[in-house]
């Protein structure tokens, strides 16, 4: 090989900040806050305040490689931590406040964090867990009194250092639905490449005219990298803090001219419901990216038909930074006509993106054909896929790089991937598999249904059979017969749930249906 003769400038997160401050300095960042008025500044301001925070961190004794934890919502102060902490070579552990206390404590201790920054709304939580935190020596509230006073007198410039792009930048824990949460340590290189890929037209397709409002949490896999993709593309950023209810989101969309937003399906169920009830319309919104759980077809359809908003489904996980695939159109699909194209896109998790390789493996370990039919274990590989969990001895990925996602999927000739289930959620009925996600998708379209959850429960004859748990919209008069009538023409007969029950559907810390809890609660429903 002849060595290339180009520069080897490392990919640094601080490079995004420096670029945005220079190229899009006056582009706004608008942030809601907890018990404080809305805050406005711009990328130049983010540059100045991140510099002040970097000096503060140094003054507090934070060294390269040290871990710092945040317990915070989507605000500009949290965004400053996103740049200043990795910027000085330290690692930001974004704790998930929706985990149980013990799990939050576990992740902070496991991260061996020295400083904990927290929003005012977590003051009681922090007070409760503080005695159990073994490595934290400084607690700082992200408030006008504490945080602002700390950074106020520091210089507004900072000589952001260059170092190995493979250094750790963010420490994100999986939600630990099975066992202890596992830490995924994102490198600068992974975050920057992932952010560049996210901005591409084949993915989110941002321009400098976009106004991006992340409703995915900054503490959950860096809100899909939006805090980095948006500044790279010069888009305005709108941060909603913890206000994810329909009225609050709508107010921000209208007043700030939001063109692009994203979050888990539960948020959009609430928002669509609110729009329907109030008769309001999101005037500027063009695209909404939805992922984390399967997007019900009815949701994508409602956004398009009622409000002219395009839905982009994404699939990903904490272990993939998190973007894996994004559902965006291609000429080949467009040639089939709008309806066929919508169908293809709405019923799949997304399309192969440059940077993430996909492989579906059947049980004998061979690669499944890309025929849209053959399902198997979904494996991924690439520069923003986990190699090894934090503080574990063995690699999580195989020697050849493939990482088993725990999902079951198909791939088709157009490069579209469809998740049929998680390995642990698949329903095994008489030796055949039933996709809980497909059933949920169909049931979610039944009028009156807010959330549809399907779990396999033990059955005396068939080993397992599907049970459909419905959480209805408030005041909706939907009953079991309505649901079964709705399903009948839309699914194969043997998939018909053995029972339909009405109950609140429990969600996990990352907004997914908590199947473990449901399975346990209804375990004997078909046997007793
Ligand atoms: P958790 O810690 O809850 O597992 P992650 O966000 O890492 O949090 O979860 C990743 C998992 O979420 C994926 O492996 C997949 O099962 C599920 N998931 C994410 N996006 C989608 C989607 N669009 N459709 C179906 N499942 C999805």
PDB file of C-alpha atoms in Angstrom, residues 176-353:
ATOM      1  CA  UNK A 176     -31.532  -2.823  31.172  1.00  0.00           C
ATOM      2  CA  UNK A 177     -34.840  -4.542  30.592  1.00  0.00           C
ATOM      3  CA  UNK A 178     -32.799  -7.702  31.095  1.00  0.00           C
ATOM      4  CA  UNK A 179     -30.040  -7.556  33.714  1.00  0.00           C
ATOM      5  CA  UNK A 180     -27.968  -4.517  34.634  1.00  0.00           C
ATOM      6  CA  UNK A 181     -27.835  -1.612  32.194  1.00  0.00           C
ATOM      7  CA  UNK A 182     -24.873  -1.917  29.835  1.00  0.00           C
ATOM      8  CA  UNK A 183     -22.668   1.064  29.011  1.00  0.00           C
ATOM      9  CA  UNK A 184     -21.968   1.971  25.398  1.00  0.00           C
ATOM     10  CA  UNK A 185     -19.035   4.376  25.108  1.00  0.00           C
ATOM     11  CA  UNK A 186     -19.358   6.477  21.945  1.00  0.00           C
ATOM     12  CA  UNK A 187     -16.091   7.775  20.500  1.00  0.00           C
ATOM     13  CA  UNK A 188     -15.652  11.216  18.915  1.00  0.00           C
ATOM     14  CA  UNK A 189     -15.174   9.496  15.577  1.00  0.00           C
ATOM     15  CA  UNK A 190     -18.427   7.536  15.917  1.00  0.00           C
ATOM     16  CA  UNK A 191     -20.431  10.601  16.977  1.00  0.00           C
ATOM     17  CA  UNK A 192     -19.094  12.812  14.172  1.00  0.00           C
ATOM     18  CA  UNK A 193     -19.509  10.226  11.396  1.00  0.00           C
ATOM     19  CA  UNK A 194     -22.972   9.329  12.690  1.00  0.00           C
ATOM     20  CA  UNK A 195     -23.967  13.015  12.761  1.00  0.00           C
ATOM     21  CA  UNK A 196     -22.722  13.574   9.220  1.00  0.00           C
ATOM     22  CA  UNK A 197     -24.639  10.519   8.017  1.00  0.00           C
ATOM     23  CA  UNK A 198     -27.773  11.656   9.866  1.00  0.00           C
ATOM     24  CA  UNK A 199     -27.835  14.933   7.983  1.00  0.00           C
ATOM     25  CA  UNK A 200     -27.669  13.292   4.551  1.00  0.00           C
ATOM     26  CA  UNK A 201     -30.656  13.469   2.264  1.00  0.00           C
ATOM     27  CA  UNK A 202     -30.978   9.691   2.381  1.00  0.00           C
ATOM     28  CA  UNK A 203     -31.548  10.099   6.135  1.00  0.00           C
ATOM     29  CA  UNK A 204     -32.900  13.292   7.779  1.00  0.00           C
ATOM     30  CA  UNK A 205     -31.898  15.585   4.920  1.00  0.00           C
ATOM     31  CA  UNK A 206     -31.340  18.850   6.812  1.00  0.00           C
ATOM     32  CA  UNK A 207     -30.658  22.191   5.189  1.00  0.00           C
ATOM     33  CA  UNK A 208     -29.801  25.516   6.803  1.00  0.00           C
ATOM     34  CA  UNK A 209     -33.497  26.448   6.414  1.00  0.00           C
ATOM     35  CA  UNK A 210     -34.671  23.666   8.704  1.00  0.00           C
ATOM     36  CA  UNK A 211     -35.860  24.186  12.247  1.00  0.00           C
ATOM     37  CA  UNK A 212     -35.180  21.002  14.189  1.00  0.00           C
ATOM     38  CA  UNK A 213     -36.911  20.110  17.453  1.00  0.00           C
ATOM     39  CA  UNK A 214     -35.600  16.902  19.080  1.00  0.00           C
ATOM     40  CA  UNK A 215     -38.318  15.265  21.180  1.00  0.00           C
ATOM     41  CA  UNK A 216     -36.197  12.193  21.606  1.00  0.00           C
ATOM     42  CA  UNK A 217     -34.374  12.693  24.884  1.00  0.00           C
ATOM     43  CA  UNK A 218     -30.863  14.064  24.967  1.00  0.00           C
ATOM     44  CA  UNK A 219     -30.203  11.433  27.641  1.00  0.00           C
ATOM     45  CA  UNK A 220     -31.252   8.569  25.356  1.00  0.00           C
ATOM     46  CA  UNK A 221     -28.511   7.804  22.831  1.00  0.00           C
ATOM     47  CA  UNK A 222     -27.827  11.560  22.325  1.00  0.00           C
ATOM     48  CA  UNK A 223     -31.309  12.212  20.903  1.00  0.00           C
ATOM     49  CA  UNK A 224     -30.448  10.393  17.698  1.00  0.00           C
ATOM     50  CA  UNK A 225     -27.471  12.682  17.142  1.00  0.00           C
ATOM     51  CA  UNK A 226     -29.762  15.629  16.331  1.00  0.00           C
ATOM     52  CA  UNK A 227     -27.735  18.004  18.573  1.00  0.00           C
ATOM     53  CA  UNK A 228     -24.845  17.362  16.174  1.00  0.00           C
ATOM     54  CA  UNK A 229     -26.541  16.892  12.778  1.00  0.00           C
ATOM     55  CA  UNK A 230     -28.504  20.145  13.129  1.00  0.00           C
ATOM     56  CA  UNK A 231     -25.464  22.429  13.682  1.00  0.00           C
ATOM     57  CA  UNK A 232     -23.456  20.619  10.994  1.00  0.00           C
ATOM     58  CA  UNK A 233     -26.236  21.588   8.568  1.00  0.00           C
ATOM     59  CA  UNK A 234     -26.859  25.021  10.089  1.00  0.00           C
ATOM     60  CA  UNK A 235     -30.401  24.240  11.173  1.00  0.00           C
ATOM     61  CA  UNK A 236     -32.093  26.176  13.984  1.00  0.00           C
ATOM     62  CA  UNK A 237     -32.529  24.075  17.143  1.00  0.00           C
ATOM     63  CA  UNK A 238     -35.611  24.099  19.356  1.00  0.00           C
ATOM     64  CA  UNK A 239     -35.337  22.298  22.696  1.00  0.00           C
ATOM     65  CA  UNK A 240     -38.617  21.491  24.471  1.00  0.00           C
ATOM     66  CA  UNK A 241     -37.178  20.604  27.937  1.00  0.00           C
ATOM     67  CA  UNK A 242     -39.534  18.008  29.421  1.00  0.00           C
ATOM     68  CA  UNK A 243     -42.702  19.433  27.844  1.00  0.00           C
ATOM     69  CA  UNK A 244     -43.732  16.690  25.435  1.00  0.00           C
ATOM     70  CA  UNK A 245     -47.512  17.077  25.750  1.00  0.00           C
ATOM     71  CA  UNK A 246     -49.529  17.989  22.685  1.00  0.00           C
ATOM     72  CA  UNK A 247     -50.274  21.598  23.638  1.00  0.00           C
ATOM     73  CA  UNK A 248     -46.661  22.455  24.531  1.00  0.00           C
ATOM     74  CA  UNK A 249     -45.212  20.835  21.426  1.00  0.00           C
ATOM     75  CA  UNK A 250     -47.736  22.562  19.216  1.00  0.00           C
ATOM     76  CA  UNK A 251     -47.000  25.937  20.733  1.00  0.00           C
ATOM     77  CA  UNK A 252     -43.290  25.533  19.982  1.00  0.00           C
ATOM     78  CA  UNK A 253     -43.898  24.198  16.473  1.00  0.00           C
ATOM     79  CA  UNK A 254     -46.057  27.218  15.654  1.00  0.00           C
ATOM     80  CA  UNK A 255     -44.065  29.942  17.379  1.00  0.00           C
ATOM     81  CA  UNK A 256     -40.625  28.755  16.220  1.00  0.00           C
ATOM     82  CA  UNK A 257     -41.594  27.468  12.773  1.00  0.00           C
ATOM     83  CA  UNK A 258     -40.429  23.904  13.423  1.00  0.00           C
ATOM     84  CA  UNK A 259     -39.982  21.969  10.154  1.00  0.00           C
ATOM     85  CA  UNK A 260     -38.541  18.759  11.540  1.00  0.00           C
ATOM     86  CA  UNK A 261     -39.122  16.902  14.766  1.00  0.00           C
ATOM     87  CA  UNK A 262     -38.656  13.394  16.074  1.00  0.00           C
ATOM     88  CA  UNK A 263     -39.374  11.095  18.966  1.00  0.00           C
ATOM     89  CA  UNK A 264     -40.817   7.774  20.067  1.00  0.00           C
ATOM     90  CA  UNK A 265     -44.318   6.771  18.878  1.00  0.00           C
ATOM     91  CA  UNK A 266     -46.012   7.497  22.238  1.00  0.00           C
ATOM     92  CA  UNK A 267     -45.294  11.213  21.881  1.00  0.00           C
ATOM     93  CA  UNK A 268     -46.898  11.318  18.436  1.00  0.00           C
ATOM     94  CA  UNK A 269     -49.924   9.341  19.592  1.00  0.00           C
ATOM     95  CA  UNK A 270     -50.504  12.107  22.130  1.00  0.00           C
ATOM     96  CA  UNK A 271     -49.810  14.875  19.652  1.00  0.00           C
ATOM     97  CA  UNK A 272     -52.104  13.492  16.923  1.00  0.00           C
ATOM     98  CA  UNK A 273     -54.812  12.986  19.521  1.00  0.00           C
ATOM     99  CA  UNK A 274     -54.413  16.580  20.690  1.00  0.00           C
ATOM    100  CA  UNK A 275     -54.551  17.916  17.121  1.00  0.00           C
ATOM    101  CA  UNK A 276     -57.702  15.977  16.447  1.00  0.00           C
ATOM    102  CA  UNK A 277     -59.383  17.197  19.634  1.00  0.00           C
ATOM    103  CA  UNK A 278     -58.482  20.857  19.137  1.00  0.00           C
ATOM    104  CA  UNK A 279     -58.767  21.026  15.346  1.00  0.00           C
ATOM    105  CA  UNK A 280     -55.340  22.728  15.166  1.00  0.00           C
ATOM    106  CA  UNK A 281     -52.774  22.105  12.435  1.00  0.00           C
ATOM    107  CA  UNK A 282     -48.955  22.193  12.505  1.00  0.00           C
ATOM    108  CA  UNK A 283     -48.410  24.805   9.786  1.00  0.00           C
ATOM    109  CA  UNK A 284     -44.669  24.590   9.240  1.00  0.00           C
ATOM    110  CA  UNK A 285     -43.971  20.961  10.079  1.00  0.00           C
ATOM    111  CA  UNK A 286     -42.728  18.962   7.092  1.00  0.00           C
ATOM    112  CA  UNK A 287     -41.154  15.822   8.465  1.00  0.00           C
ATOM    113  CA  UNK A 288     -41.299  13.799  11.636  1.00  0.00           C
ATOM    114  CA  UNK A 289     -38.850  11.014  12.365  1.00  0.00           C
ATOM    115  CA  UNK A 290     -40.223   8.268  14.570  1.00  0.00           C
ATOM    116  CA  UNK A 291     -38.423   5.294  16.049  1.00  0.00           C
ATOM    117  CA  UNK A 292     -37.516   3.391  19.182  1.00  0.00           C
ATOM    118  CA  UNK A 293     -40.553   1.176  18.650  1.00  0.00           C
ATOM    119  CA  UNK A 294     -42.426   0.223  15.525  1.00  0.00           C
ATOM    120  CA  UNK A 295     -44.409   3.048  13.942  1.00  0.00           C
ATOM    121  CA  UNK A 296     -48.041   2.027  13.477  1.00  0.00           C
ATOM    122  CA  UNK A 297     -49.044   2.468   9.830  1.00  0.00           C
ATOM    123  CA  UNK A 298     -52.073   4.446  10.979  1.00  0.00           C
ATOM    124  CA  UNK A 299     -49.763   7.040  12.546  1.00  0.00           C
ATOM    125  CA  UNK A 300     -47.751   7.655   9.374  1.00  0.00           C
ATOM    126  CA  UNK A 301     -50.962   7.799   7.401  1.00  0.00           C
ATOM    127  CA  UNK A 302     -52.611  10.289   9.745  1.00  0.00           C
ATOM    128  CA  UNK A 303     -49.597  12.613   9.603  1.00  0.00           C
ATOM    129  CA  UNK A 304     -49.619  12.594   5.813  1.00  0.00           C
ATOM    130  CA  UNK A 305     -53.333  12.627   5.000  1.00  0.00           C
ATOM    131  CA  UNK A 306     -54.453  15.045   7.692  1.00  0.00           C
ATOM    132  CA  UNK A 307     -51.492  17.390   7.934  1.00  0.00           C
ATOM    133  CA  UNK A 308     -49.233  16.783   4.912  1.00  0.00           C
ATOM    134  CA  UNK A 309     -46.362  15.741   7.180  1.00  0.00           C
ATOM    135  CA  UNK A 310     -43.959  13.047   5.986  1.00  0.00           C
ATOM    136  CA  UNK A 311     -43.060  10.308   8.458  1.00  0.00           C
ATOM    137  CA  UNK A 312     -39.555   8.883   8.415  1.00  0.00           C
ATOM    138  CA  UNK A 313     -39.327   5.723  10.443  1.00  0.00           C
ATOM    139  CA  UNK A 314     -35.943   4.883  11.876  1.00  0.00           C
ATOM    140  CA  UNK A 315     -34.621   1.827  13.574  1.00  0.00           C
ATOM    141  CA  UNK A 316     -31.649   1.885  15.854  1.00  0.00           C
ATOM    142  CA  UNK A 317     -30.422   1.137  19.306  1.00  0.00           C
ATOM    143  CA  UNK A 318     -28.140   2.566  21.983  1.00  0.00           C
ATOM    144  CA  UNK A 319     -25.462   0.238  20.585  1.00  0.00           C
ATOM    145  CA  UNK A 320     -25.642   1.968  17.169  1.00  0.00           C
ATOM    146  CA  UNK A 321     -25.385   5.617  18.293  1.00  0.00           C
ATOM    147  CA  UNK A 322     -28.404   5.064  17.515  1.00  0.00           C
ATOM    148  CA  UNK A 323     -29.179   5.426  13.781  1.00  0.00           C
ATOM    149  CA  UNK A 324     -29.277   2.118  11.921  1.00  0.00           C
ATOM    150  CA  UNK A 325     -31.744   2.526   9.070  1.00  0.00           C
ATOM    151  CA  UNK A 326     -34.022   5.364   7.947  1.00  0.00           C
ATOM    152  CA  UNK A 327     -37.089   4.952   5.732  1.00  0.00           C
ATOM    153  CA  UNK A 328     -36.684   7.383   2.841  1.00  0.00           C
ATOM    154  CA  UNK A 329     -37.962   7.055  -0.741  1.00  0.00           C
ATOM    155  CA  UNK A 330     -35.999   5.976  -3.801  1.00  0.00           C
ATOM    156  CA  UNK A 331     -36.768   6.413  -7.522  1.00  0.00           C
ATOM    157  CA  UNK A 332     -37.440   2.686  -7.804  1.00  0.00           C
ATOM    158  CA  UNK A 333     -40.203   2.969  -5.203  1.00  0.00           C
ATOM    159  CA  UNK A 334     -41.521   6.257  -6.558  1.00  0.00           C
ATOM    160  CA  UNK A 335     -41.950   4.574  -9.952  1.00  0.00           C
ATOM    161  CA  UNK A 336     -44.506   2.263  -8.347  1.00  0.00           C
ATOM    162  CA  UNK A 337     -46.787   5.208  -7.614  1.00  0.00           C
ATOM    163  CA  UNK A 338     -47.409   7.155  -4.454  1.00  0.00           C
ATOM    164  CA  UNK A 339     -49.634   4.648  -2.756  1.00  0.00           C
ATOM    165  CA  UNK A 340     -47.323   1.706  -3.303  1.00  0.00           C
ATOM    166  CA  UNK A 341     -44.372   3.794  -2.208  1.00  0.00           C
ATOM    167  CA  UNK A 342     -46.086   4.888   0.988  1.00  0.00           C
ATOM    168  CA  UNK A 343     -47.017   1.308   1.702  1.00  0.00           C
ATOM    169  CA  UNK A 344     -43.432   0.134   1.213  1.00  0.00           C
ATOM    170  CA  UNK A 345     -42.045   2.858   3.422  1.00  0.00           C
ATOM    171  CA  UNK A 346     -44.667   2.847   6.139  1.00  0.00           C
ATOM    172  CA  UNK A 347     -44.465  -0.861   6.768  1.00  0.00           C
ATOM    173  CA  UNK A 348     -40.687  -1.035   7.044  1.00  0.00           C
ATOM    174  CA  UNK A 349     -38.267   0.259   9.635  1.00  0.00           C
ATOM    175  CA  UNK A 350     -35.971   1.833   7.095  1.00  0.00           C
ATOM    176  CA  UNK A 351     -33.450   1.587   4.331  1.00  0.00           C
ATOM    177  CA  UNK A 352     -29.810   0.605   4.376  1.00  0.00           C
ATOM    178  CA  UNK A 353     -27.646   3.675   5.057  1.00  0.00           C
TER     179      UNK A 353
END
